[in-house]
Amino acid sequence: MVKPDAGRQALGDGIRKLGPGMAVAFAAVALSLVVHALIPMLPAMTVAVVLGIAAVNLPGTSTLCQGSWRAGLNFAGKHLMRVGIVFLGLKLSLGDIMDLGWFSVALVVTVVLLSFAGTYALGKLFRLAGDLPLLIATGFSICGASAIGAMAAVKGTKHEDTVLPVALVTLCGTLAIGVLPLLMHPLGLSALQFGQWVGAGVHDVGQVVATAQTAGNVALSAAVVIKLTRVVLLAPIVGVAGGVERRRQKGELAAHQSRSDAAPTDTSTAKATRFPPVVPLFVVGFLLLAAIRTTGWLPQSVIEGGALAQDIALGAALFGLGSSVRVRDLLATGLRATAMAMCAWALIAALAFGAVHLMTP
């Protein structure tokens, strides 16, 4: 039994350890939201990542990011990312998705699957190490940093190994905000078609909104509905990955046991092994909130409050992840991954463009 004094001491130690970094992360979110309010073209989440990258690369704050802030920033990058994914469910209404019609929904699903497979293949072609191909494919094809965080959870990927994929998805999504509106008229796209293209091809929800709103409300509405259709696929794709990872780990454990000299009754290795969940609890929470939103029971004030909570949690997480991106190291190790990400961005844009013309011939 834990004594009350010991519990209070543990709580105080936790606050002292995590408090400085968490406070900085929340302050960065507040600043990001202010910047977005002043310049709507800049998504708050993108600003949060950029602020994190700036903090760890500028003299003065760089030392703090590696020192007293580090524990809190790591906590934000991992755990608040999951909180943000849960609240993302409140943005989903399955009724809006069904209004697209089965043919359009099938096209969006096809684009996501082809984008995922194509980006993963590019990652292997460029010889990216470890889970990088899978994380980049998940983020680019579904919903940016949120999807990367969910996939990292089921794969057991180290926190630091999610930094590069998040930086790349932020880079390409930010480029989309500036580049895609310039291509609308040369490609002969109507406002509706442009919104569909953006929704099917841009990575993060905030980046989709920032890009589509340049063509008006028709484009914005179409982009958001199609984007949220992609977000729905987060749960099944993560679930499949979780099932595959569990099977792989069980296979490795069985092979290890068959090679070992341990007695058949020795189950210590099996008991010590923890397999990743097929669907993490935070993804279940995401689905639950999406289902509740779909019922129409929630008042608008609750939905708006959930959206704000998601912005705060995800913004703090992205600042924490950004604060791990040292530009010098990125230039030394991430050039091949950056080239691969640019190819994937072009591939997904082309797939989305083709789908748009099938939706509205």
Tab-separated table of C-alpha atoms in Angstrom:
chain	number	residue	atom	x	y	z
A	1	MET	CA	0.000	0.000	0.000
A	2	VAL	CA	1.385	3.417	-0.985
A	3	LYS	CA	1.594	5.896	1.879
A	4	PRO	CA	-0.120	9.291	1.273
A	5	ASP	CA	3.164	11.148	1.813
A	6	ALA	CA	4.919	8.931	-0.719
A	7	GLY	CA	2.121	9.531	-3.218
A	8	ARG	CA	2.330	13.291	-2.782
A	9	GLN	CA	6.102	13.175	-3.145
A	10	ALA	CA	5.824	11.128	-6.356
A	11	LEU	CA	3.280	13.621	-7.715
A	12	GLY	CA	5.508	16.539	-6.830
A	13	ASP	CA	8.511	14.867	-8.453
A	14	GLY	CA	6.467	14.234	-11.596
A	15	ILE	CA	5.345	17.859	-11.784
A	16	ARG	CA	8.877	19.125	-11.294
A	17	LYS	CA	10.176	16.765	-13.972
A	18	LEU	CA	7.451	17.252	-16.595
A	19	GLY	CA	6.169	20.717	-15.691
A	20	PRO	CA	8.718	22.958	-17.448
A	21	GLY	CA	8.507	21.186	-20.797
A	22	MET	CA	4.709	20.850	-20.655
A	23	ALA	CA	4.319	24.538	-19.785
A	24	VAL	CA	6.469	25.535	-22.757
A	25	ALA	CA	4.493	23.204	-25.054
A	26	PHE	CA	1.155	24.712	-24.004
A	27	ALA	CA	2.549	28.234	-24.375
A	28	ALA	CA	3.652	27.313	-27.905
A	29	VAL	CA	0.126	26.064	-28.668
A	30	ALA	CA	-1.336	29.371	-27.505
A	31	LEU	CA	1.080	31.266	-29.728
A	32	SER	CA	0.287	28.942	-32.648
A	33	LEU	CA	-3.438	29.580	-32.290
A	34	VAL	CA	-2.846	33.332	-32.204
A	35	VAL	CA	-0.708	33.156	-35.355
A	36	HIS	CA	-3.419	31.107	-37.077
A	37	ALA	CA	-6.082	33.623	-36.062
A	38	LEU	CA	-4.006	36.454	-37.522
A	39	ILE	CA	-2.925	34.510	-40.635
A	40	PRO	CA	-5.592	31.856	-41.428
A	41	MET	CA	-3.432	30.446	-44.241
A	42	LEU	CA	-1.044	29.089	-41.606
A	43	PRO	CA	-2.516	26.040	-39.809
A	44	ALA	CA	-1.930	26.147	-36.072
A	45	MET	CA	-0.493	22.616	-36.061
A	46	THR	CA	2.066	23.522	-38.702
A	47	VAL	CA	3.071	26.591	-36.698
A	48	ALA	CA	3.459	24.405	-33.583
A	49	VAL	CA	5.887	22.063	-35.374
A	50	VAL	CA	7.891	24.993	-36.752
A	51	LEU	CA	8.102	26.583	-33.294
A	52	GLY	CA	9.377	23.292	-31.875
A	53	ILE	CA	12.029	23.008	-34.576
A	54	ALA	CA	13.050	26.634	-33.979
A	55	ALA	CA	13.264	26.106	-30.213
A	56	VAL	CA	15.724	23.225	-30.458
A	57	ASN	CA	17.899	24.918	-33.083
A	58	LEU	CA	18.199	28.440	-31.664
A	59	PRO	CA	20.907	29.340	-29.134
A	60	GLY	CA	19.611	29.483	-25.581
A	61	THR	CA	16.396	27.515	-25.995
A	62	SER	CA	18.365	24.684	-27.599
A	63	THR	CA	20.074	23.924	-24.281
A	64	LEU	CA	16.756	23.980	-22.433
A	65	CYS	CA	15.141	21.633	-24.993
A	66	GLN	CA	17.916	19.140	-24.351
A	67	GLY	CA	17.864	19.710	-20.618
A	68	SER	CA	15.115	20.687	-18.188
A	69	TRP	CA	12.363	20.792	-20.834
A	70	ARG	CA	13.142	17.419	-22.417
A	71	ALA	CA	11.089	15.119	-20.179
A	72	GLY	CA	7.943	17.221	-20.515
A	73	LEU	CA	8.391	17.628	-24.276
A	74	ASN	CA	8.799	13.870	-24.723
A	75	PHE	CA	5.684	13.279	-22.619
A	76	ALA	CA	3.711	15.727	-24.759
A	77	GLY	CA	4.978	14.198	-28.003
A	78	LYS	CA	3.855	10.709	-27.020
A	79	HIS	CA	0.877	10.942	-24.677
A	80	LEU	CA	-0.804	14.173	-25.770
A	81	MET	CA	-0.646	12.911	-29.351
A	82	ARG	CA	-2.933	10.068	-28.270
A	83	VAL	CA	-5.303	12.452	-26.501
A	84	GLY	CA	-5.495	14.504	-29.699
A	85	ILE	CA	-6.347	11.397	-31.736
A	86	VAL	CA	-9.238	10.589	-29.371
A	87	PHE	CA	-10.731	14.080	-29.741
A	88	LEU	CA	-10.272	13.903	-33.507
A	89	GLY	CA	-13.254	11.530	-33.449
A	90	LEU	CA	-15.567	14.430	-32.619
A	91	LYS	CA	-14.859	15.885	-36.063
A	92	LEU	CA	-16.267	12.813	-37.792
A	93	SER	CA	-19.891	12.387	-38.755
A	94	LEU	CA	-20.467	9.170	-40.650
A	95	GLY	CA	-23.693	10.635	-42.032
A	96	ASP	CA	-21.743	13.311	-43.912
A	97	ILE	CA	-19.489	10.630	-45.352
A	98	MET	CA	-22.417	8.511	-46.516
A	99	ASP	CA	-23.863	11.557	-48.274
A	100	LEU	CA	-20.947	11.308	-50.697
A	101	GLY	CA	-22.454	8.156	-52.176
A	102	TRP	CA	-20.942	4.697	-52.312
A	103	PHE	CA	-19.029	5.302	-55.541
A	104	SER	CA	-17.221	8.359	-54.189
A	105	VAL	CA	-16.484	6.650	-50.868
A	106	ALA	CA	-15.072	3.653	-52.751
A	107	LEU	CA	-12.865	5.972	-54.805
A	108	VAL	CA	-11.523	7.678	-51.680
A	109	VAL	CA	-10.787	4.308	-50.065
A	110	THR	CA	-9.012	3.196	-53.238
A	111	VAL	CA	-6.889	6.360	-53.290
A	112	VAL	CA	-5.910	5.801	-49.640
A	113	LEU	CA	-4.949	2.168	-50.217
A	114	LEU	CA	-2.976	2.940	-53.379
A	115	SER	CA	-1.315	5.917	-51.669
A	116	PHE	CA	-0.363	3.748	-48.706
A	117	ALA	CA	1.008	0.942	-50.868
A	118	GLY	CA	2.813	3.298	-53.253
A	119	THR	CA	4.417	5.364	-50.496
A	120	TYR	CA	5.490	2.238	-48.623
A	121	ALA	CA	7.029	0.852	-51.816
A	122	LEU	CA	8.876	4.139	-52.378
A	123	GLY	CA	10.231	3.946	-48.825
A	124	LYS	CA	11.610	0.495	-49.539
A	125	LEU	CA	12.941	1.610	-52.931
A	126	PHE	CA	14.821	4.472	-51.259
A	127	ARG	CA	16.101	1.990	-48.636
A	128	LEU	CA	14.701	3.818	-45.626
A	129	ALA	CA	15.476	2.012	-42.402
A	130	GLY	CA	13.234	0.450	-39.790
A	131	ASP	CA	9.624	1.588	-39.539
A	132	LEU	CA	10.191	4.775	-41.576
A	133	PRO	CA	8.478	3.482	-44.765
A	134	LEU	CA	5.422	2.350	-42.797
A	135	LEU	CA	5.140	5.538	-40.717
A	136	ILE	CA	5.551	7.840	-43.720
A	137	ALA	CA	3.030	5.810	-45.731
A	138	THR	CA	0.505	6.006	-42.882
A	139	GLY	CA	0.931	9.738	-42.340
A	140	PHE	CA	0.843	10.668	-46.015
A	141	SER	CA	-2.129	8.485	-46.947
A	142	ILE	CA	-4.439	9.032	-43.947
A	143	CYS	CA	-4.155	12.057	-41.659
A	144	GLY	CA	-0.636	13.256	-41.080
A	145	ALA	CA	0.983	13.292	-37.650
A	146	SER	CA	-2.053	11.763	-35.902
A	147	ALA	CA	-1.831	8.670	-38.070
A	148	ILE	CA	1.925	8.436	-37.538
A	149	GLY	CA	1.381	8.497	-33.773
A	150	ALA	CA	-1.257	5.773	-33.948
A	151	MET	CA	0.861	3.504	-36.142
A	152	ALA	CA	3.927	4.043	-33.960
A	153	ALA	CA	1.903	2.857	-30.966
A	154	VAL	CA	0.957	-0.505	-32.475
A	155	LYS	CA	4.444	-1.045	-33.904
A	156	GLY	CA	6.184	-0.100	-30.675
A	157	THR	CA	8.267	2.471	-32.541
A	158	LYS	CA	10.573	4.594	-30.402
A	159	HIS	CA	9.501	8.192	-29.854
A	160	GLU	CA	12.590	9.600	-31.554
A	161	ASP	CA	11.925	7.515	-34.668
A	162	THR	CA	8.627	9.350	-35.266
A	163	VAL	CA	10.345	12.729	-35.522
A	164	LEU	CA	11.467	12.466	-39.157
A	165	PRO	CA	8.092	11.221	-40.510
A	166	VAL	CA	6.269	14.057	-38.707
A	167	ALA	CA	8.750	16.603	-40.086
A	168	LEU	CA	8.262	15.264	-43.628
A	169	VAL	CA	4.463	15.198	-43.484
A	170	THR	CA	4.530	18.766	-42.150
A	171	LEU	CA	6.912	19.874	-44.898
A	172	CYS	CA	4.858	18.395	-47.745
A	173	GLY	CA	1.551	19.550	-46.297
A	174	THR	CA	2.879	23.065	-45.925
A	175	LEU	CA	4.104	23.037	-49.528
A	176	ALA	CA	0.608	21.958	-50.601
A	177	ILE	CA	-0.888	25.089	-49.040
A	178	GLY	CA	1.218	27.268	-51.328
A	179	VAL	CA	1.458	25.111	-54.448
A	180	LEU	CA	-1.955	23.517	-55.041
A	181	PRO	CA	-3.981	26.766	-55.274
A	182	LEU	CA	-1.603	27.907	-58.029
A	183	LEU	CA	-2.456	24.758	-60.030
A	184	MET	CA	-6.251	25.056	-59.787
A	185	HIS	CA	-6.809	27.118	-62.953
A	186	PRO	CA	-3.986	25.641	-65.088
A	187	LEU	CA	-5.465	22.193	-64.438
A	188	GLY	CA	-8.974	23.403	-65.289
A	189	LEU	CA	-10.498	22.500	-61.927
A	190	SER	CA	-13.780	23.950	-60.715
A	191	ALA	CA	-14.088	24.976	-57.060
A	192	LEU	CA	-15.823	21.662	-56.270
A	193	GLN	CA	-13.155	19.629	-58.045
A	194	PHE	CA	-10.369	21.559	-56.378
A	195	GLY	CA	-11.876	20.852	-52.956
A	196	GLN	CA	-12.180	17.165	-53.812
A	197	TRP	CA	-8.559	17.082	-54.975
A	198	VAL	CA	-7.326	18.745	-51.805
A	199	GLY	CA	-9.403	16.490	-49.563
A	200	ALA	CA	-8.136	13.351	-51.298
A	201	GLY	CA	-4.495	14.379	-51.587
A	202	VAL	CA	-3.375	16.644	-48.713
A	203	HIS	CA	-2.229	14.998	-45.513
A	204	ASP	CA	-3.316	16.777	-42.313
A	205	VAL	CA	-6.834	18.104	-41.603
A	206	GLY	CA	-5.557	21.606	-40.840
A	207	GLN	CA	-3.511	21.658	-44.030
A	208	VAL	CA	-6.593	20.570	-46.006
A	209	VAL	CA	-8.642	23.434	-44.557
A	210	ALA	CA	-5.903	25.997	-45.190
A	211	THR	CA	-5.484	24.863	-48.817
A	212	ALA	CA	-9.143	24.435	-49.764
A	213	GLN	CA	-10.434	27.675	-48.268
A	214	THR	CA	-8.515	29.625	-50.910
A	215	ALA	CA	-11.170	28.497	-53.436
A	216	GLY	CA	-14.230	29.349	-51.320
A	217	ASN	CA	-16.844	27.555	-49.220
A	218	VAL	CA	-17.828	24.990	-51.876
A	219	ALA	CA	-14.233	23.785	-52.136
A	220	LEU	CA	-13.793	23.831	-48.365
A	221	SER	CA	-16.928	21.759	-47.687
A	222	ALA	CA	-16.004	19.139	-50.289
A	223	ALA	CA	-12.418	18.955	-49.037
A	224	VAL	CA	-13.363	18.475	-45.379
A	225	VAL	CA	-15.894	15.692	-46.040
A	226	ILE	CA	-13.495	13.746	-48.264
A	227	LYS	CA	-10.624	14.294	-45.846
A	228	LEU	CA	-12.681	12.970	-42.941
A	229	THR	CA	-13.548	9.936	-45.046
A	230	ARG	CA	-9.820	9.251	-45.190
A	231	VAL	CA	-9.542	9.764	-41.423
A	232	VAL	CA	-12.122	7.005	-40.819
A	233	LEU	CA	-9.636	4.559	-42.345
A	234	LEU	CA	-7.186	5.225	-39.509
A	235	ALA	CA	-8.774	2.549	-37.300
A	236	PRO	CA	-8.894	-0.355	-39.794
A	237	ILE	CA	-5.381	0.264	-41.138
A	238	VAL	CA	-3.928	0.535	-37.630
A	239	GLY	CA	-5.922	-2.544	-36.631
A	240	VAL	CA	-4.488	-4.579	-39.497
A	241	ALA	CA	-0.971	-3.393	-38.664
A	242	GLY	CA	-1.508	-4.301	-35.016
A	243	GLY	CA	-2.672	-7.801	-35.937
A	244	VAL	CA	0.305	-8.338	-38.236
A	245	GLU	CA	2.726	-7.101	-35.572
A	246	ARG	CA	1.263	-9.423	-32.921
A	247	ARG	CA	1.527	-12.387	-35.291
A	248	ARG	CA	5.121	-11.485	-36.130
A	249	GLN	CA	6.129	-11.209	-32.495
A	250	LYS	CA	4.385	-14.455	-31.567
A	251	GLY	CA	6.162	-16.175	-34.436
A	252	GLU	CA	9.510	-14.871	-33.245
A	253	LEU	CA	8.746	-15.985	-29.697
A	254	ALA	CA	7.757	-19.470	-30.870
A	255	ALA	CA	10.930	-19.747	-32.952
A	256	HIS	CA	13.031	-18.626	-29.992
A	257	GLN	CA	11.409	-21.157	-27.696
A	258	SER	CA	11.872	-23.974	-30.189
A	259	ARG	CA	15.600	-23.188	-30.404
A	260	SER	CA	16.127	-22.785	-26.688
A	261	ASP	CA	17.171	-25.543	-24.353
A	262	ALA	CA	14.513	-24.591	-21.819
A	263	ALA	CA	12.210	-27.270	-20.549
A	264	PRO	CA	8.756	-27.449	-22.154
A	265	THR	CA	7.195	-26.288	-18.912
A	266	ASP	CA	9.282	-23.113	-18.757
A	267	THR	CA	6.866	-20.286	-19.580
A	268	SER	CA	8.884	-17.409	-18.112
A	269	THR	CA	9.715	-15.982	-21.551
A	270	ALA	CA	6.086	-16.077	-22.678
A	271	LYS	CA	4.924	-14.446	-19.463
A	272	ALA	CA	7.499	-11.672	-19.830
A	273	THR	CA	6.507	-10.915	-23.411
A	274	ARG	CA	3.992	-8.126	-23.993
A	275	PHE	CA	2.430	-8.092	-27.425
A	276	PRO	CA	1.192	-4.804	-28.912
A	277	PRO	CA	-2.578	-4.256	-28.949
A	278	VAL	CA	-4.395	-4.942	-32.206
A	279	VAL	CA	-6.264	-1.657	-31.756
A	280	PRO	CA	-4.872	0.701	-29.070
A	281	LEU	CA	-7.302	2.092	-26.507
A	282	PHE	CA	-6.908	5.632	-27.821
A	283	VAL	CA	-8.033	4.450	-31.285
A	284	VAL	CA	-11.056	2.828	-29.624
A	285	GLY	CA	-11.733	6.191	-27.975
A	286	PHE	CA	-11.451	7.877	-31.371
A	287	LEU	CA	-14.073	5.486	-32.811
A	288	LEU	CA	-16.346	5.918	-29.788
A	289	LEU	CA	-16.380	9.713	-30.071
A	290	ALA	CA	-16.965	9.456	-33.817
A	291	ALA	CA	-19.960	7.189	-33.167
A	292	ILE	CA	-21.337	9.606	-30.562
A	293	ARG	CA	-20.897	12.541	-32.948
A	294	THR	CA	-22.758	10.607	-35.651
A	295	THR	CA	-25.821	10.166	-33.419
A	296	GLY	CA	-26.395	13.935	-33.422
A	297	TRP	CA	-26.901	13.954	-29.660
A	298	LEU	CA	-24.036	16.314	-28.906
A	299	PRO	CA	-24.684	20.063	-28.768
A	300	GLN	CA	-22.531	22.246	-30.962
A	301	SER	CA	-20.791	23.714	-27.914
A	302	VAL	CA	-19.478	20.267	-26.940
A	303	ILE	CA	-18.258	19.600	-30.491
A	304	GLU	CA	-16.469	22.959	-30.572
A	305	GLY	CA	-14.970	22.296	-27.131
A	306	GLY	CA	-13.699	18.933	-28.352
A	307	ALA	CA	-12.152	20.597	-31.391
A	308	LEU	CA	-10.330	23.058	-29.131
A	309	ALA	CA	-9.137	20.221	-26.862
A	310	GLN	CA	-7.861	18.384	-29.920
A	311	ASP	CA	-5.985	21.473	-31.120
A	312	ILE	CA	-4.379	21.983	-27.718
A	313	ALA	CA	-3.354	18.342	-27.229
A	314	LEU	CA	-2.161	17.783	-30.796
A	315	GLY	CA	-0.429	21.162	-30.957
A	316	ALA	CA	1.506	20.441	-27.749
A	317	ALA	CA	2.427	16.997	-29.102
A	318	LEU	CA	3.657	18.428	-32.390
A	319	PHE	CA	5.706	21.090	-30.595
A	320	GLY	CA	7.278	18.305	-28.544
A	321	LEU	CA	8.080	16.284	-31.650
A	322	GLY	CA	9.368	19.351	-33.488
A	323	SER	CA	11.695	20.091	-30.592
A	324	SER	CA	13.523	16.849	-31.398
A	325	VAL	CA	14.327	17.889	-34.989
A	326	ARG	CA	17.883	19.195	-35.116
A	327	VAL	CA	18.351	20.689	-38.570
A	328	ARG	CA	22.016	19.709	-38.713
A	329	ASP	CA	21.191	16.053	-38.045
A	330	LEU	CA	18.228	16.176	-40.422
A	331	LEU	CA	20.416	17.426	-43.264
A	332	ALA	CA	22.932	14.685	-42.540
A	333	THR	CA	20.493	11.770	-42.301
A	334	GLY	CA	17.187	12.836	-43.832
A	335	LEU	CA	17.985	13.872	-47.403
A	336	ARG	CA	17.103	10.485	-48.870
A	337	ALA	CA	13.876	10.390	-46.869
A	338	THR	CA	13.042	13.924	-48.033
A	339	ALA	CA	13.510	12.944	-51.670
A	340	MET	CA	11.290	9.917	-51.122
A	341	ALA	CA	8.630	12.083	-49.446
A	342	MET	CA	8.560	14.458	-52.415
A	343	CYS	CA	8.017	11.520	-54.774
A	344	ALA	CA	5.232	10.223	-52.539
A	345	TRP	CA	3.619	13.678	-52.452
A	346	ALA	CA	3.566	13.788	-56.257
A	347	LEU	CA	2.199	10.232	-56.444
A	348	ILE	CA	-0.665	10.942	-54.042
A	349	ALA	CA	-1.533	14.207	-55.816
A	350	ALA	CA	-1.721	12.329	-59.113
A	351	LEU	CA	-3.906	9.558	-57.650
A	352	ALA	CA	-6.228	12.127	-56.079
A	353	PHE	CA	-6.425	14.065	-59.346
A	354	GLY	CA	-7.488	10.949	-61.215
A	355	ALA	CA	-10.135	10.152	-58.606
A	356	VAL	CA	-11.589	13.676	-58.874
A	357	HIS	CA	-12.227	13.220	-62.578
A	358	LEU	CA	-13.967	9.908	-61.891
A	359	MET	CA	-16.160	11.541	-59.236
A	360	THR	CA	-17.194	14.445	-61.477
A	361	PRO	CA	-16.770	13.422	-65.135
